[in-house]
mmCIF file of C-alpha atoms and ligand atoms in Angstrom:
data_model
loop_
_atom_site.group_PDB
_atom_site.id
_atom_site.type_symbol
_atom_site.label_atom_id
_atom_site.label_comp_id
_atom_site.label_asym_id
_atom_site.label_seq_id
_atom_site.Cartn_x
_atom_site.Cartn_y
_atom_site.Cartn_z
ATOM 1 C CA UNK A 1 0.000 0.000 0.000
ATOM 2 C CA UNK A 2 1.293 3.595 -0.818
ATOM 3 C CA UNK A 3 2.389 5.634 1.782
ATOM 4 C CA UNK A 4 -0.534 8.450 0.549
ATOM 5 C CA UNK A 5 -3.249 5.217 0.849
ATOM 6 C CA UNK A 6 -2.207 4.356 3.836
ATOM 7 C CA UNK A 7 -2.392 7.878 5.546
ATOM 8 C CA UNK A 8 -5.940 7.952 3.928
ATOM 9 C CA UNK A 9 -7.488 4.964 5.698
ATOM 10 C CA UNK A 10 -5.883 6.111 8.918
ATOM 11 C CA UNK A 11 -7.693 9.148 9.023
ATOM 12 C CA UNK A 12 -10.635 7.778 7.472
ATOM 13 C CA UNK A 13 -10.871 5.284 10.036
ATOM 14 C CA UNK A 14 -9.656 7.673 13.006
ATOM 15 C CA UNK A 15 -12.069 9.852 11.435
ATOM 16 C CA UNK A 16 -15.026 7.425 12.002
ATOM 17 C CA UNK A 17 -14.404 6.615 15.444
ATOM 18 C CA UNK A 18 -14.457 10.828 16.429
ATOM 19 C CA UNK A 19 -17.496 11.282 14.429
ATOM 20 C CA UNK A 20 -19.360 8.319 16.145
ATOM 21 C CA UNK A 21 -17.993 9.959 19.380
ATOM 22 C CA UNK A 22 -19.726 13.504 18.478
ATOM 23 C CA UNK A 23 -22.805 12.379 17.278
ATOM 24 C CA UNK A 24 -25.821 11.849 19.696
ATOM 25 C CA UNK A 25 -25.850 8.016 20.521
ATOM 26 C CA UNK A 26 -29.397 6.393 18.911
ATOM 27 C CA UNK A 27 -30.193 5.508 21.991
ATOM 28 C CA UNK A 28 -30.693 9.159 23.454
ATOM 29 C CA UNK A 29 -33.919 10.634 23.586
ATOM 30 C CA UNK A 30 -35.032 11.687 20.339
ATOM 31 C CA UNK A 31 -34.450 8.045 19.102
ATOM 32 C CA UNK A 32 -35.833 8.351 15.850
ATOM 33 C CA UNK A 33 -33.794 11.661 14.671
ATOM 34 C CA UNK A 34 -30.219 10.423 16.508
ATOM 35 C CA UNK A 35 -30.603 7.248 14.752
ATOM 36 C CA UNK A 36 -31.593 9.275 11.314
ATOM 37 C CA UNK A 37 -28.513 12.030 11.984
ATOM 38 C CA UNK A 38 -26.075 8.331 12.492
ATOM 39 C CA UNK A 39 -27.228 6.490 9.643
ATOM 40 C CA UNK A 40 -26.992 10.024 7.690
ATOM 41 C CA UNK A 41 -23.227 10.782 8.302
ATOM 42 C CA UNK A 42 -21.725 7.482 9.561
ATOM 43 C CA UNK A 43 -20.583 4.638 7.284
ATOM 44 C CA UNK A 44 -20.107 6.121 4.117
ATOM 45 C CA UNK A 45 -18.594 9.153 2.147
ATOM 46 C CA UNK A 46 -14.833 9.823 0.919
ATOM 47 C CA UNK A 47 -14.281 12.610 3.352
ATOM 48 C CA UNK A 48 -12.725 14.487 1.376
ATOM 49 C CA UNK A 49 -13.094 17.617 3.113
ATOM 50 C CA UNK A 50 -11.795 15.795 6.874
ATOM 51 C CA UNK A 51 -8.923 14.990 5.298
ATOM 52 C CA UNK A 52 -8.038 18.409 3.233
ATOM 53 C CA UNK A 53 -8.590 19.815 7.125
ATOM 54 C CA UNK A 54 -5.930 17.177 8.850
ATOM 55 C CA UNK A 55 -3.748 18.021 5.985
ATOM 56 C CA UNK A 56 -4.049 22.055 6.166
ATOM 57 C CA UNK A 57 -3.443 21.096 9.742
ATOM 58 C CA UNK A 58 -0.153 19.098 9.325
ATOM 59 C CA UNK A 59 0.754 22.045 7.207
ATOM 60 C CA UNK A 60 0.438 24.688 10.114
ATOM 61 C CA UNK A 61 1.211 21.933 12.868
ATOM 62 C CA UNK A 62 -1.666 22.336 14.863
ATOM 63 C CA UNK A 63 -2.998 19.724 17.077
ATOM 64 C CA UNK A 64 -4.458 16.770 15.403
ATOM 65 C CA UNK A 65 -7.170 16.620 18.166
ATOM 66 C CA UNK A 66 -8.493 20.714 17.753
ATOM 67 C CA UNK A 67 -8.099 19.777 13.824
ATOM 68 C CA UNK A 68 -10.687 16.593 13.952
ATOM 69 C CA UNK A 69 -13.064 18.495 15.918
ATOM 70 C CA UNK A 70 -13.051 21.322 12.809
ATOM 71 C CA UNK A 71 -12.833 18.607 10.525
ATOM 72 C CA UNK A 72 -16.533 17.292 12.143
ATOM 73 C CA UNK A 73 -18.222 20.504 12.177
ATOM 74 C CA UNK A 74 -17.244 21.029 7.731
ATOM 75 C CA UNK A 75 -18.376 17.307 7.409
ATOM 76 C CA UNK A 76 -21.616 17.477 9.175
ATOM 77 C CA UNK A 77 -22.729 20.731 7.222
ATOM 78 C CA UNK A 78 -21.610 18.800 4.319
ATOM 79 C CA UNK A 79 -23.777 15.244 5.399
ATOM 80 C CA UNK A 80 -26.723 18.129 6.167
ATOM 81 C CA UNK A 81 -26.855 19.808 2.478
ATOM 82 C CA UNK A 82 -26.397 16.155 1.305
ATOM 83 C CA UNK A 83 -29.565 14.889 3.041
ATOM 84 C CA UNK A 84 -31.384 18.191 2.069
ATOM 85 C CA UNK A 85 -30.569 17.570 -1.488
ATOM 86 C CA UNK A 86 -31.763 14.302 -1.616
ATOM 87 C CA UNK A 87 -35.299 15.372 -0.743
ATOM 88 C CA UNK A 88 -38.140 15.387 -3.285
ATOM 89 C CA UNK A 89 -38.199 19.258 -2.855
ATOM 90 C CA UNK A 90 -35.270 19.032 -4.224
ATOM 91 C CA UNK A 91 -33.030 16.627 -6.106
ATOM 92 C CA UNK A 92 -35.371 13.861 -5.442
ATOM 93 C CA UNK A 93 -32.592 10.752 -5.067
ATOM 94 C CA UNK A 94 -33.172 7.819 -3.710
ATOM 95 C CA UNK A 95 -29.395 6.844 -3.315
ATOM 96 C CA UNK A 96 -26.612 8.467 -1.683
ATOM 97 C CA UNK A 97 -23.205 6.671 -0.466
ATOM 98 C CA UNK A 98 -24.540 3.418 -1.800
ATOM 99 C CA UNK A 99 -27.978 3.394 0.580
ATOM 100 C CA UNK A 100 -31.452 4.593 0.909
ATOM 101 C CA UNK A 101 -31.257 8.367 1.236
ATOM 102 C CA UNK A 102 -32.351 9.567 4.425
ATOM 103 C CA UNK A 103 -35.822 10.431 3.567
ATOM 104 C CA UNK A 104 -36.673 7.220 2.033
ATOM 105 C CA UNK A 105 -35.019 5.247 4.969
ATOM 106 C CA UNK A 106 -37.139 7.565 7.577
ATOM 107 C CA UNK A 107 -39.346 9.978 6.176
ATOM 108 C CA UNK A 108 -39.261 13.036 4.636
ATOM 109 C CA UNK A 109 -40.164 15.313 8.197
ATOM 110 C CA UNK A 110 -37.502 13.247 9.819
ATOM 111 C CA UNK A 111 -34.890 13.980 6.745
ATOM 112 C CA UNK A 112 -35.607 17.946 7.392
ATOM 113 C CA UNK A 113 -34.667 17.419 11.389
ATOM 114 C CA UNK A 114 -31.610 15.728 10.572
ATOM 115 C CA UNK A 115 -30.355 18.426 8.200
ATOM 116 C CA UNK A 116 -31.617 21.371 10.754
ATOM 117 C CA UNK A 117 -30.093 19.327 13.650
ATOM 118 C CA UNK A 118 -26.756 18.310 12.063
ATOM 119 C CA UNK A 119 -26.043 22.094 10.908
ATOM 120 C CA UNK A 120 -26.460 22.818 14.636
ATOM 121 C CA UNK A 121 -24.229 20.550 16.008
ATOM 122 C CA UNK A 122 -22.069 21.501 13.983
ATOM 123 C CA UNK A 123 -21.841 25.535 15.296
ATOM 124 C CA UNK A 124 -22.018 23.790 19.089
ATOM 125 C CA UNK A 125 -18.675 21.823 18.184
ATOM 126 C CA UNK A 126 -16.756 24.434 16.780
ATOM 127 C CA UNK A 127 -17.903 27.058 19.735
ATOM 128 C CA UNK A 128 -17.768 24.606 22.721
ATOM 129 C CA UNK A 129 -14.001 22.825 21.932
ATOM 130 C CA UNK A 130 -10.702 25.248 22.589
ATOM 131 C CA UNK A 131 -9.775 25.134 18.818
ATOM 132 C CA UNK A 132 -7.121 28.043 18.540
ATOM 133 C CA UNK A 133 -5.473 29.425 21.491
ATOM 134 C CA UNK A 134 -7.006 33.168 20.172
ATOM 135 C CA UNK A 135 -10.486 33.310 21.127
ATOM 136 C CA UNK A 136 -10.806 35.827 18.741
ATOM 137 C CA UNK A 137 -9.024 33.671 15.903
ATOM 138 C CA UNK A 138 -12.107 30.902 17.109
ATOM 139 C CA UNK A 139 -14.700 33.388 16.685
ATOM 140 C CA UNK A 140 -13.323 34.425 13.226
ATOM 141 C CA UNK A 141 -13.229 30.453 12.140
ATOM 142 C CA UNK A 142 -17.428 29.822 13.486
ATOM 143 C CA UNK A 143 -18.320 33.195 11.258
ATOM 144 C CA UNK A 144 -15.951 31.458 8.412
ATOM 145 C CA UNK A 145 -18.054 28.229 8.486
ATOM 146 C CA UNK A 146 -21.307 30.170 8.846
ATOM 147 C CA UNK A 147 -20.458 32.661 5.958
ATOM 148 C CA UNK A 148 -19.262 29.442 3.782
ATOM 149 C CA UNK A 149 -22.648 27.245 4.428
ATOM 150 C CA UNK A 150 -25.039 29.992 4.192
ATOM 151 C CA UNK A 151 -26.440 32.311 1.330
ATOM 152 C CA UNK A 152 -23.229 33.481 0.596
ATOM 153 C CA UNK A 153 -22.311 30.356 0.387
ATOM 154 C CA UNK A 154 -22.960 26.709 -0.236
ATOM 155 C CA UNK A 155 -27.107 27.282 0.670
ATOM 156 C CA UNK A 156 -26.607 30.655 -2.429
ATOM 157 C CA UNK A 157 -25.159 28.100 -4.412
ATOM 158 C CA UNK A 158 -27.850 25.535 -4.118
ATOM 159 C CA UNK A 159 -30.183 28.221 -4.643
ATOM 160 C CA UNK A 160 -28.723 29.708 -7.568
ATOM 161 C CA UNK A 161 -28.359 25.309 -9.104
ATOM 162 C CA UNK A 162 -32.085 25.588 -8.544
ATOM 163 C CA UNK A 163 -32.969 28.482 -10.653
ATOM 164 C CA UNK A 164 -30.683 27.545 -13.510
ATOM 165 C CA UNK A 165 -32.679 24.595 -14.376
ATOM 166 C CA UNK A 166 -33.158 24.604 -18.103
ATOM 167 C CA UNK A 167 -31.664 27.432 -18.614
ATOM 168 C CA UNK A 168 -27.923 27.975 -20.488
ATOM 169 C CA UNK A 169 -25.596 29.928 -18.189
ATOM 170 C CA UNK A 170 -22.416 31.086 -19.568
ATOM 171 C CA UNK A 171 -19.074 29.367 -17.695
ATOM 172 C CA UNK A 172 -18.580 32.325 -15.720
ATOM 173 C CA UNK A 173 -22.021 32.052 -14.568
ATOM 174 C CA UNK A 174 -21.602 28.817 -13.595
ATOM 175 C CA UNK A 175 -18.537 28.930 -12.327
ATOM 176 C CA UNK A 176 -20.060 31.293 -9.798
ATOM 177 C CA UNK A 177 -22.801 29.383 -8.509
ATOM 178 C CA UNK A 178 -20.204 25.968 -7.878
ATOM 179 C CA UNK A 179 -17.900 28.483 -6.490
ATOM 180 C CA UNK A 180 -20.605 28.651 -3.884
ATOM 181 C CA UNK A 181 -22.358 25.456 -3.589
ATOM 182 C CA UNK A 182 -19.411 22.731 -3.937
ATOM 183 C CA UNK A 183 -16.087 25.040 -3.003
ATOM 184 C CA UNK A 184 -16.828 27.385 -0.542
ATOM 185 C CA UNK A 185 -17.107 24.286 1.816
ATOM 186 C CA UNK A 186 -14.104 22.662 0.653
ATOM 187 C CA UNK A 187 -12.132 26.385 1.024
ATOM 188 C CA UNK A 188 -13.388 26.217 4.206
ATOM 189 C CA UNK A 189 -12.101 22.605 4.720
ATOM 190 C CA UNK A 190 -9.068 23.816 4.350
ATOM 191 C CA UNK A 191 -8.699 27.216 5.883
ATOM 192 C CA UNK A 192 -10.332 25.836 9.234
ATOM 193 C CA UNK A 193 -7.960 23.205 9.177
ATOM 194 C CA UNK A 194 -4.774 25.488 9.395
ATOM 195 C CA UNK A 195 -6.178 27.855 11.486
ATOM 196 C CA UNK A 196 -6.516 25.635 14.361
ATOM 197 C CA UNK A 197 -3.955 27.011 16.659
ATOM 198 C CA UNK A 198 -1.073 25.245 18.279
ATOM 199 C CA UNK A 199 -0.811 25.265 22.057
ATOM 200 C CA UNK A 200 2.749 26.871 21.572
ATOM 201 C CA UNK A 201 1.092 29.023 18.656
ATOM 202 C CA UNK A 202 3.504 26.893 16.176
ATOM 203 C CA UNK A 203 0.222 26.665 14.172
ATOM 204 C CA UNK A 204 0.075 30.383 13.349
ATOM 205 C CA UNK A 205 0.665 31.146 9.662
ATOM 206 C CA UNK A 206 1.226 34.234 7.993
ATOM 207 C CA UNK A 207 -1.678 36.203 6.452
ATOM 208 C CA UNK A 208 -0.115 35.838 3.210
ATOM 209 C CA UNK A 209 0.392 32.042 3.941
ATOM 210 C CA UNK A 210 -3.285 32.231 4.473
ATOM 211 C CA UNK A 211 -4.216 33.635 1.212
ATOM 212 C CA UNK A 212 -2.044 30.941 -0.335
ATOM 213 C CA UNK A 213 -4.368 27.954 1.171
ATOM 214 C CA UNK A 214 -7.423 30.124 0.278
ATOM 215 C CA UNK A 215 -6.040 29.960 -2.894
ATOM 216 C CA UNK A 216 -5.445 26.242 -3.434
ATOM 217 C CA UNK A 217 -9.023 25.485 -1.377
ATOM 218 C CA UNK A 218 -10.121 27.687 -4.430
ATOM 219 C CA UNK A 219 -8.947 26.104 -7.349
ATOM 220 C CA UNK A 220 -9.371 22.346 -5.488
ATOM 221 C CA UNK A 221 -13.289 22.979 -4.621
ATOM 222 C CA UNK A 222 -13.748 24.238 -8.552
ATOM 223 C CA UNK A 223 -11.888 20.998 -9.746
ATOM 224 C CA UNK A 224 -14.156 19.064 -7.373
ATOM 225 C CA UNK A 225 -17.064 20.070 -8.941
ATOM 226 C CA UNK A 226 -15.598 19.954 -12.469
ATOM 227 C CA UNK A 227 -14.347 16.191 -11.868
ATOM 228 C CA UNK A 228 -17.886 15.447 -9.922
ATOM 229 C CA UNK A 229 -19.773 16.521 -13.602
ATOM 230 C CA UNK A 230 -17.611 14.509 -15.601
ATOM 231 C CA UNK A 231 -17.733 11.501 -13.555
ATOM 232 C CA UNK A 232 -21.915 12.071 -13.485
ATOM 233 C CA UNK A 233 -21.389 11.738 -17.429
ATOM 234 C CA UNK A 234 -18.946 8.680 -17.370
ATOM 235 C CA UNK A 235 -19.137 7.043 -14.440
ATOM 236 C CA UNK A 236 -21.777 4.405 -13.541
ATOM 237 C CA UNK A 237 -24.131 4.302 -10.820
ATOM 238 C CA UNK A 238 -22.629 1.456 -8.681
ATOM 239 C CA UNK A 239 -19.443 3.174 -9.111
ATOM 240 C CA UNK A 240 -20.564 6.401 -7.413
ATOM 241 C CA UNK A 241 -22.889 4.725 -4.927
ATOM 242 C CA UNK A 242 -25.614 7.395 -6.358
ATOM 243 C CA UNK A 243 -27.366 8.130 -9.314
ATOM 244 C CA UNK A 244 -25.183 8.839 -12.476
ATOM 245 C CA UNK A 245 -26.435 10.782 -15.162
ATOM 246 C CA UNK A 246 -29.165 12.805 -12.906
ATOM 247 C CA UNK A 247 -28.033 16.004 -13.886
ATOM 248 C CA UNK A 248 -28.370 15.617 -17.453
ATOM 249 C CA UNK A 249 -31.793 14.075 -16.847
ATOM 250 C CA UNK A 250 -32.504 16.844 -14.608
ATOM 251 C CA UNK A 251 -31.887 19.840 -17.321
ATOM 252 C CA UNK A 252 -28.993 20.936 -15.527
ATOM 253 C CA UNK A 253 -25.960 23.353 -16.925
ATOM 254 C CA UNK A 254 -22.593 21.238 -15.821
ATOM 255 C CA UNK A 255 -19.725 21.850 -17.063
ATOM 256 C CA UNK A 256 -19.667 18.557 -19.501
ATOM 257 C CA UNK A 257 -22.789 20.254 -20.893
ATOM 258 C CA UNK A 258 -21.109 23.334 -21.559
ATOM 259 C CA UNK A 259 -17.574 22.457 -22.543
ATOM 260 C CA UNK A 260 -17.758 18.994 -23.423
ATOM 261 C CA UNK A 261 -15.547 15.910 -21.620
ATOM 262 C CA UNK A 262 -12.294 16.515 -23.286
ATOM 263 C CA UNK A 263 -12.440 20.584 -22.579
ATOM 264 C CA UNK A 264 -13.833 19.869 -19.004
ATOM 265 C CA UNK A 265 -11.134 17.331 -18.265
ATOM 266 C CA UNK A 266 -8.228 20.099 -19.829
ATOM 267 C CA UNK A 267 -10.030 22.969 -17.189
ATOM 268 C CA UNK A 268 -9.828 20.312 -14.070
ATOM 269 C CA UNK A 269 -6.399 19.788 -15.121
ATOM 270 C CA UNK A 270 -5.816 23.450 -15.280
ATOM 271 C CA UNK A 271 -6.823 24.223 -11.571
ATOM 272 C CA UNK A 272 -5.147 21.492 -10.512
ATOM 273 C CA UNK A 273 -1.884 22.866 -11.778
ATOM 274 C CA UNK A 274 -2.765 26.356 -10.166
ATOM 275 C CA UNK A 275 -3.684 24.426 -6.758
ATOM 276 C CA UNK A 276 -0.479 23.171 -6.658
ATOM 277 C CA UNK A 277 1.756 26.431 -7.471
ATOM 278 C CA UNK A 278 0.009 28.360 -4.524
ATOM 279 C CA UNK A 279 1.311 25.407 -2.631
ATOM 280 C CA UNK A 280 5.089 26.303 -3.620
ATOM 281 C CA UNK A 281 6.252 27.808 -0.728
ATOM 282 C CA UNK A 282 5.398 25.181 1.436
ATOM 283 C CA UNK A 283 7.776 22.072 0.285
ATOM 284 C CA UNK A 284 7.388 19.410 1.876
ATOM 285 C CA UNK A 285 5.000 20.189 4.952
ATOM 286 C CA UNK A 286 2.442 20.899 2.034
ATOM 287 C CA UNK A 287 2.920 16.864 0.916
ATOM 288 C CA UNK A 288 -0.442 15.631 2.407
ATOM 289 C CA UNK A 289 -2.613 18.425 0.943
ATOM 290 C CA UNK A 290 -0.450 17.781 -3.412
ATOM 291 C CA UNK A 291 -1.521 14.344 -2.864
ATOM 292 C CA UNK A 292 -5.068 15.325 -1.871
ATOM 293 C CA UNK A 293 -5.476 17.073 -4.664
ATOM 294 C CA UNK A 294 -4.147 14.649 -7.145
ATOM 295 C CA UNK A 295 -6.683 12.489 -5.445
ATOM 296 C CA UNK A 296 -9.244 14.381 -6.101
ATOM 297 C CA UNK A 297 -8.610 15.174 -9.566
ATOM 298 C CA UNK A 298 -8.223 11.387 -10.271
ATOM 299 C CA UNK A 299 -10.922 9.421 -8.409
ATOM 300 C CA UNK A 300 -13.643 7.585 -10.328
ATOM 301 C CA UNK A 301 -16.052 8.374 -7.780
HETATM 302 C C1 GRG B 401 -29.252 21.709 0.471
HETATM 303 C C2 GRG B 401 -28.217 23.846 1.353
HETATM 304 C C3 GRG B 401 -28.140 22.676 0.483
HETATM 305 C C4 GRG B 401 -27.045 22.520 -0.295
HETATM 306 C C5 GRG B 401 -26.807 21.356 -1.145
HETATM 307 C C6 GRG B 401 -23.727 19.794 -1.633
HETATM 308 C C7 GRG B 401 -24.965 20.205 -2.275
HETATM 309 C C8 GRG B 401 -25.518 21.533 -1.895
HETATM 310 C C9 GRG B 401 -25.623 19.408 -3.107
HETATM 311 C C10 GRG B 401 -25.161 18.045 -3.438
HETATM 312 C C11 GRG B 401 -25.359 17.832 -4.880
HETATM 313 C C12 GRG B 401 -24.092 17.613 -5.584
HETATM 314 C C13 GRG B 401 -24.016 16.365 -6.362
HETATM 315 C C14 GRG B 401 -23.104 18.491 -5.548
HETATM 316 C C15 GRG B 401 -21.884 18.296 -6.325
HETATM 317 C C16 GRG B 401 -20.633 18.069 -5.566
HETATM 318 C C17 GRG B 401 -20.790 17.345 -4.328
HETATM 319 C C18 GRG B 401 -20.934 18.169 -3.127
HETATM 320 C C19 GRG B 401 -20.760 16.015 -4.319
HETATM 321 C C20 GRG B 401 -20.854 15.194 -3.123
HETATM 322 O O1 GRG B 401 -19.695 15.314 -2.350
HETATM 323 P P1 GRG B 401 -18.686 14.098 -2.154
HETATM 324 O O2 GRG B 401 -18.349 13.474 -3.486
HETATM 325 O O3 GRG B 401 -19.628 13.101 -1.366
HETATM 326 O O4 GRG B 401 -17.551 14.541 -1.314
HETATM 327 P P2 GRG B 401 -19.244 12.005 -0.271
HETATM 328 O O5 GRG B 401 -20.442 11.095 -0.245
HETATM 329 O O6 GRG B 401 -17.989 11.301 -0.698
HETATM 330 O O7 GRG B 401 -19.081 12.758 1.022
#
């Protein structure tokens, strides 16, 4: 096993265990929703975004324990809007991660409390843990996640996806609303990640060093999204664990649909590139976070 594979499953699985340690047990009063919110986040995913924030946080070497706790709070915003956009209001799935989708497991009421309910435990973990020695550094990195899943954010982006139904937007156009609903999370990822503060303030980067990681979450959530439309055009449904082809059935602008494979493959490969060179100045301590990114250029799902 590579070195990069094996640093993957480690976190995945350490990953797993803090989650199930965070959650509410099923057992706790509400049964019905704490069982919904575990069967919603647990068990499944790539984590992509945990593992951008344990590698931002090798980067700044901040404590691997304040990092998973950041790393929690991104993923359960992320499970939330995942649920969300599985309902019927919405992107009507029936599959996500390979099983029911929450609202056909439970019901669709059910499916609204987990989202609502996971988007607040999410706020409580990232105010109630000591994440950066700076209480005013914390503060700044709640309003971060709060500006990044909001309208200005991943919820503008969905709502923005939702309007352009059947309709042609120009690549700028949608370029801005992915911007929004797939990268501002994964930005965030990423920025959250580094920010979480040493106990001997190690973990303090420059502003400028900042901007640098803003950049590469930047170009890495846009290359997400371009690599997530191309696989929805090539990839099968098995393969993804949820349904392939939907937004072509749906009407939906991608960026296949605009640019074609072979032109959306060459801009994926493009932001990849410029990922990496805001990495530059790092060397080596910015290993974890090339490889991530070469990742998730080159999955298949
Ligand atoms: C409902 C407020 C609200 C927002 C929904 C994330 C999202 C916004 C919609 C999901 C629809 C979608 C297919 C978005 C494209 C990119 C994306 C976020 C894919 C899923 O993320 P992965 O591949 O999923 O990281 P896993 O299951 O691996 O965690």
């Amino acid at each position: 096993m590579s070195d990069f594979i094996s640093w993957v499953s480690t976190h995945q699985s350490r990953f797993e265990e803090v989650l199930k340690r965070l959650l509410p047990q099923a057992d706790a009063m509400p049964q019905r929703l704490h069982a919904a919110m575990r069967y919603s986040v647990l068990d499944g995913g790539k984590r992509v975004r945990p593992l951008l924030a344990y590698a931002a946080g090798e980067l700044s070497g901040a404590p691997v324990e304040r990092v998973e706790i950041a790393a929690a709070a991104v993923e359960l915003i992320h499970a939330y809007s995942l649920v969300h956009d599985d309902m019927p209001c919405m992107d009507d799935d029936v599959l996500r991660r390979g099983k029911p989708t929450c609202h056909v497991e439970y019901d669709e009421a059910t499916a609204l409390l987990v989202g609502d309910a996971l988007q607040s435990l999410a706020f409580q973990l990232l105010s109630e843990h000591r994440l950066n020695d700076d209480a005013a550094r914390q503060l700044q990195m709640v309003k971060l996640l709060a500006v990044a899943s909001g309208s200005r954010g991943m919820a503008g982006g969905q709502a923005i996806d939702l309007a352009s139904v059947g309709k042609q937007l120009s690549l700028p156009e949608l370029e801005q609303m992915h911007i929004h609903k797939t990268g501002a999370l994964i930005r965030a990822a990423v920025l959250l990640g580094a920010q979480c503060g040493a106990e001997n303030n190690r973990g303090n980067l420059t502003q400028a060093q900042l901007d640098k990681l803003d950049r590469f979450g930047k170009c890495m959530g846009l290359a997400f999204q371009v690599v997530d439309d191309v696989l929805d055009s090539e990839a099968d449904t098995a393969t993804l664990g949820k349904t392939a082809g939907k937004d072509a059935d749906n009407n939906k602008p991608t960026y296949v649909t605009l640019l074609g494979v072979a032109e959306a493959k060459k801009m994926a490969a493009e932001l990849h590139r410029d990922a990496l060179d805001a990495l530059t100045e790092f060397g080596a301590a910015a290993r974890r976070l090339r490889e991530l990114a070469d990742f998730i250029v080159m999955r298949k799902y």
